[in-house]
PDB file of C-alpha atoms in Angstrom:
ATOM      1  CA  UNK A 124     -72.398 185.545 -44.460  1.00 83.00           C
ATOM      2  CA  UNK A 125     -69.131 186.988 -45.767  1.00 92.00           C
ATOM      3  CA  UNK A 126     -66.066 185.900 -44.167  1.00 96.00           C
ATOM      4  CA  UNK A 127     -62.861 187.747 -43.949  1.00 97.00           C
ATOM      5  CA  UNK A 128     -59.303 187.600 -42.645  1.00 98.00           C
ATOM      6  CA  UNK A 129     -59.729 191.079 -41.002  1.00 97.00           C
ATOM      7  CA  UNK A 130     -62.626 189.783 -39.131  1.00 97.00           C
ATOM      8  CA  UNK A 131     -61.145 186.248 -38.154  1.00 97.00           C
ATOM      9  CA  UNK A 132     -58.267 188.220 -36.534  1.00 97.00           C
ATOM     10  CA  UNK A 133     -60.873 189.379 -33.988  1.00 97.00           C
ATOM     11  CA  UNK A 134     -61.038 186.000 -32.500  1.00 97.00           C
ATOM     12  CA  UNK A 135     -57.927 184.829 -30.556  1.00 95.00           C
ATOM     13  CA  UNK A 136     -58.313 180.935 -30.125  1.00 93.00           C
ATOM     14  CA  UNK A 137     -58.434 178.232 -32.534  1.00 92.00           C
ATOM     15  CA  UNK A 138     -61.651 177.049 -31.601  1.00 91.00           C
ATOM     16  CA  UNK A 139     -63.387 180.649 -31.981  1.00 94.00           C
ATOM     17  CA  UNK A 140     -61.857 180.960 -35.348  1.00 95.00           C
ATOM     18  CA  UNK A 141     -62.858 177.310 -36.428  1.00 94.00           C
ATOM     19  CA  UNK A 142     -66.577 178.394 -35.237  1.00 93.00           C
ATOM     20  CA  UNK A 143     -66.427 181.652 -37.365  1.00 96.00           C
ATOM     21  CA  UNK A 144     -65.125 179.686 -40.401  1.00 95.00           C
ATOM     22  CA  UNK A 145     -67.447 176.410 -40.320  1.00 92.00           C
ATOM     23  CA  UNK A 146     -69.684 175.862 -42.968  1.00 88.00           C
ATOM     24  CA  UNK A 147     -71.966 172.843 -41.829  1.00 77.00           C
ATOM     25  CA  UNK A 148     -71.867 171.135 -45.396  1.00 70.00           C
ATOM     26  CA  UNK A 149     -72.447 167.334 -45.998  1.00 56.00           C
ATOM     27  CA  UNK A 150     -69.773 165.078 -47.054  1.00 49.00           C
ATOM     28  CA  UNK A 151     -70.609 164.212 -50.763  1.00 46.00           C
ATOM     29  CA  UNK A 152     -72.213 167.307 -51.623  1.00 52.00           C
ATOM     30  CA  UNK A 153     -71.467 168.647 -54.947  1.00 55.00           C
ATOM     31  CA  UNK A 154     -69.276 171.580 -55.544  1.00 63.00           C
ATOM     32  CA  UNK A 155     -67.729 171.584 -59.090  1.00 65.00           C
ATOM     33  CA  UNK A 156     -69.302 168.423 -60.211  1.00 63.00           C
ATOM     34  CA  UNK A 157     -68.742 168.073 -64.157  1.00 66.00           C
ATOM     35  CA  UNK A 158     -66.641 171.167 -63.802  1.00 74.00           C
ATOM     36  CA  UNK A 159     -64.091 169.717 -62.082  1.00 75.00           C
ATOM     37  CA  UNK A 160     -61.508 170.208 -64.805  1.00 81.00           C
ATOM     38  CA  UNK A 161     -61.958 174.007 -64.277  1.00 84.00           C
ATOM     39  CA  UNK A 162     -61.449 173.762 -60.667  1.00 81.00           C
ATOM     40  CA  UNK A 163     -58.173 171.698 -61.227  1.00 86.00           C
ATOM     41  CA  UNK A 164     -56.948 174.216 -63.805  1.00 90.00           C
ATOM     42  CA  UNK A 165     -57.195 177.024 -61.478  1.00 92.00           C
ATOM     43  CA  UNK A 166     -55.688 175.379 -58.593  1.00 91.00           C
ATOM     44  CA  UNK A 167     -52.515 174.569 -60.959  1.00 93.00           C
ATOM     45  CA  UNK A 168     -52.315 178.132 -62.372  1.00 94.00           C
ATOM     46  CA  UNK A 169     -49.599 180.694 -61.602  1.00 96.00           C
ATOM     47  CA  UNK A 170     -51.763 183.168 -60.056  1.00 96.00           C
ATOM     48  CA  UNK A 171     -53.189 180.604 -57.393  1.00 96.00           C
ATOM     49  CA  UNK A 172     -49.626 179.116 -56.625  1.00 96.00           C
ATOM     50  CA  UNK A 173     -48.445 183.054 -56.153  1.00 97.00           C
ATOM     51  CA  UNK A 174     -51.461 183.829 -53.673  1.00 97.00           C
ATOM     52  CA  UNK A 175     -51.054 180.416 -51.860  1.00 96.00           C
ATOM     53  CA  UNK A 176     -47.342 181.454 -51.176  1.00 96.00           C
ATOM     54  CA  UNK A 177     -48.331 184.870 -49.944  1.00 97.00           C
ATOM     55  CA  UNK A 178     -50.928 183.601 -47.608  1.00 98.00           C
ATOM     56  CA  UNK A 179     -48.620 180.779 -45.994  1.00 96.00           C
ATOM     57  CA  UNK A 180     -45.999 183.317 -45.293  1.00 96.00           C
ATOM     58  CA  UNK A 181     -48.631 185.699 -43.661  1.00 97.00           C
ATOM     59  CA  UNK A 182     -49.760 182.796 -41.638  1.00 97.00           C
ATOM     60  CA  UNK A 183     -46.253 181.675 -40.836  1.00 95.00           C
ATOM     61  CA  UNK A 184     -47.392 178.247 -41.972  1.00 95.00           C
ATOM     62  CA  UNK A 185     -49.779 177.947 -38.801  1.00 96.00           C
ATOM     63  CA  UNK A 186     -53.203 176.188 -38.711  1.00 95.00           C
ATOM     64  CA  UNK A 187     -55.806 179.253 -38.981  1.00 96.00           C
ATOM     65  CA  UNK A 188     -52.959 181.521 -38.777  1.00 96.00           C
ATOM     66  CA  UNK A 189     -52.538 180.738 -34.674  1.00 95.00           C
ATOM     67  CA  UNK A 190     -48.844 181.039 -33.676  1.00 94.00           C
ATOM     68  CA  UNK A 191     -47.588 177.775 -32.086  1.00 91.00           C
ATOM     69  CA  UNK A 192     -49.901 175.703 -34.643  1.00 92.00           C
ATOM     70  CA  UNK A 193     -47.373 174.863 -37.096  1.00 93.00           C
ATOM     71  CA  UNK A 194     -48.262 172.767 -39.956  1.00 92.00           C
ATOM     72  CA  UNK A 195     -45.509 170.619 -40.805  1.00 88.00           C
ATOM     73  CA  UNK A 196     -47.087 169.109 -43.842  1.00 87.00           C
ATOM     74  CA  UNK A 197     -50.377 168.997 -45.796  1.00 85.00           C
ATOM     75  CA  UNK A 198     -50.749 172.634 -46.083  1.00 90.00           C
ATOM     76  CA  UNK A 199     -54.062 173.639 -47.464  1.00 93.00           C
ATOM     77  CA  UNK A 200     -55.276 177.411 -48.404  1.00 96.00           C
ATOM     78  CA  UNK A 201     -59.112 177.360 -47.239  1.00 95.00           C
ATOM     79  CA  UNK A 202     -61.558 179.837 -49.384  1.00 95.00           C
ATOM     80  CA  UNK A 203     -63.310 181.516 -46.363  1.00 96.00           C
ATOM     81  CA  UNK A 204     -66.246 181.856 -48.892  1.00 93.00           C
ATOM     82  CA  UNK A 205     -66.843 178.826 -51.162  1.00 88.00           C
ATOM     83  CA  UNK A 206     -65.821 179.265 -54.537  1.00 89.00           C
ATOM     84  CA  UNK A 207     -68.447 178.664 -57.584  1.00 87.00           C
ATOM     85  CA  UNK A 208     -67.987 177.603 -60.913  1.00 88.00           C
ATOM     86  CA  UNK A 209     -69.140 181.327 -62.022  1.00 90.00           C
ATOM     87  CA  UNK A 210     -66.655 182.649 -59.393  1.00 90.00           C
ATOM     88  CA  UNK A 211     -63.771 181.186 -61.774  1.00 91.00           C
ATOM     89  CA  UNK A 212     -65.508 181.743 -65.127  1.00 90.00           C
ATOM     90  CA  UNK A 213     -66.363 185.589 -64.401  1.00 93.00           C
ATOM     91  CA  UNK A 214     -62.888 186.242 -62.851  1.00 92.00           C
ATOM     92  CA  UNK A 215     -64.217 187.168 -59.492  1.00 94.00           C
ATOM     93  CA  UNK A 216     -61.245 188.728 -57.652  1.00 95.00           C
ATOM     94  CA  UNK A 217     -62.003 187.615 -54.269  1.00 95.00           C
ATOM     95  CA  UNK A 218     -60.909 184.395 -55.388  1.00 96.00           C
ATOM     96  CA  UNK A 219     -57.288 185.440 -55.450  1.00 97.00           C
ATOM     97  CA  UNK A 220     -57.635 187.940 -52.688  1.00 98.00           C
ATOM     98  CA  UNK A 221     -55.757 186.998 -49.227  1.00 98.00           C
ATOM     99  CA  UNK A 222     -58.389 188.777 -47.393  1.00 98.00           C
ATOM    100  CA  UNK A 223     -60.713 185.836 -48.056  1.00 98.00           C
ATOM    101  CA  UNK A 224     -58.041 182.835 -47.613  1.00 98.00           C
ATOM    102  CA  UNK A 225     -56.417 181.068 -44.590  1.00 98.00           C
ATOM    103  CA  UNK A 226     -53.937 178.400 -44.020  1.00 97.00           C
ATOM    104  CA  UNK A 227     -55.178 175.041 -42.605  1.00 95.00           C
ATOM    105  CA  UNK A 228     -54.475 171.468 -42.262  1.00 92.00           C
ATOM    106  CA  UNK A 229     -56.578 168.727 -44.170  1.00 89.00           C
ATOM    107  CA  UNK A 230     -58.136 167.755 -40.928  1.00 89.00           C
ATOM    108  CA  UNK A 231     -59.061 171.364 -39.971  1.00 92.00           C
ATOM    109  CA  UNK A 232     -60.141 171.991 -43.622  1.00 91.00           C
ATOM    110  CA  UNK A 233     -62.565 168.957 -43.301  1.00 87.00           C
ATOM    111  CA  UNK A 234     -63.994 170.198 -39.857  1.00 91.00           C
ATOM    112  CA  UNK A 235     -64.738 173.536 -41.620  1.00 92.00           C
ATOM    113  CA  UNK A 236     -66.519 172.045 -44.513  1.00 87.00           C
ATOM    114  CA  UNK A 237     -68.558 169.430 -42.594  1.00 84.00           C
ATOM    115  CA  UNK A 238     -68.975 170.887 -39.218  1.00 76.00           C
ATOM    116  CA  UNK A 239     -67.429 167.902 -36.901  1.00 71.00           C
ATOM    117  CA  UNK A 240     -65.425 169.744 -34.183  1.00 74.00           C
ATOM    118  CA  UNK A 241     -64.535 165.890 -33.313  1.00 72.00           C
ATOM    119  CA  UNK A 242     -61.924 166.029 -36.387  1.00 72.00           C
ATOM    120  CA  UNK A 243     -60.061 169.301 -34.970  1.00 75.00           C
ATOM    121  CA  UNK A 244     -56.522 168.688 -33.468  1.00 67.00           C
ATOM    122  CA  UNK A 245     -56.423 168.585 -29.946  1.00 66.00           C
ATOM    123  CA  UNK A 246     -53.606 170.054 -27.833  1.00 63.00           C
ATOM    124  CA  UNK A 247     -50.964 167.614 -26.347  1.00 64.00           C
ATOM    125  CA  UNK A 248     -51.359 166.687 -22.831  1.00 68.00           C
ATOM    126  CA  UNK A 249     -48.087 165.938 -21.173  1.00 75.00           C
ATOM    127  CA  UNK A 250     -48.493 162.866 -18.976  1.00 74.00           C
ATOM    128  CA  UNK A 251     -47.452 163.058 -15.279  1.00 78.00           C
ATOM    129  CA  UNK A 252     -47.253 160.530 -12.472  1.00 81.00           C
ATOM    130  CA  UNK A 253     -50.427 159.958 -10.632  1.00 76.00           C
ATOM    131  CA  UNK A 254     -52.749 161.825 -13.339  1.00 75.00           C
ATOM    132  CA  UNK A 255     -54.800 158.546 -13.659  1.00 73.00           C
ATOM    133  CA  UNK A 256     -57.788 157.403 -11.734  1.00 65.00           C
ATOM    134  CA  UNK A 257     -58.242 153.841 -10.616  1.00 58.00           C
TER     135      UNK A 257
END
């Protein structure tokens, strides 16, 4: 399944967007392996830094682009479709296309990759007198 920002916008809630994006990977699953230097070179490139800024502005620095879910620090830009070594070597334009990128927190990014909804942020619930059971 090819995921895109245009399709993501069809989902209103954080949970719906998360379910659309989740990849159900496994911790420790190899991505770039011995080609890690290529990955790091890409993420330090001028082109990546430029598109990263554009995506953060578009998403208002909000987790999965949901207004009100501000990301105060630790911003990540998630490739909705996993990037491969060949994508970088062949110059696949989708790698730098905001249509296939979204802002996330580290916590949300990990949940997307490893499919654990327990890692997702939970809304703050204000306590009130008498709201506990004895």
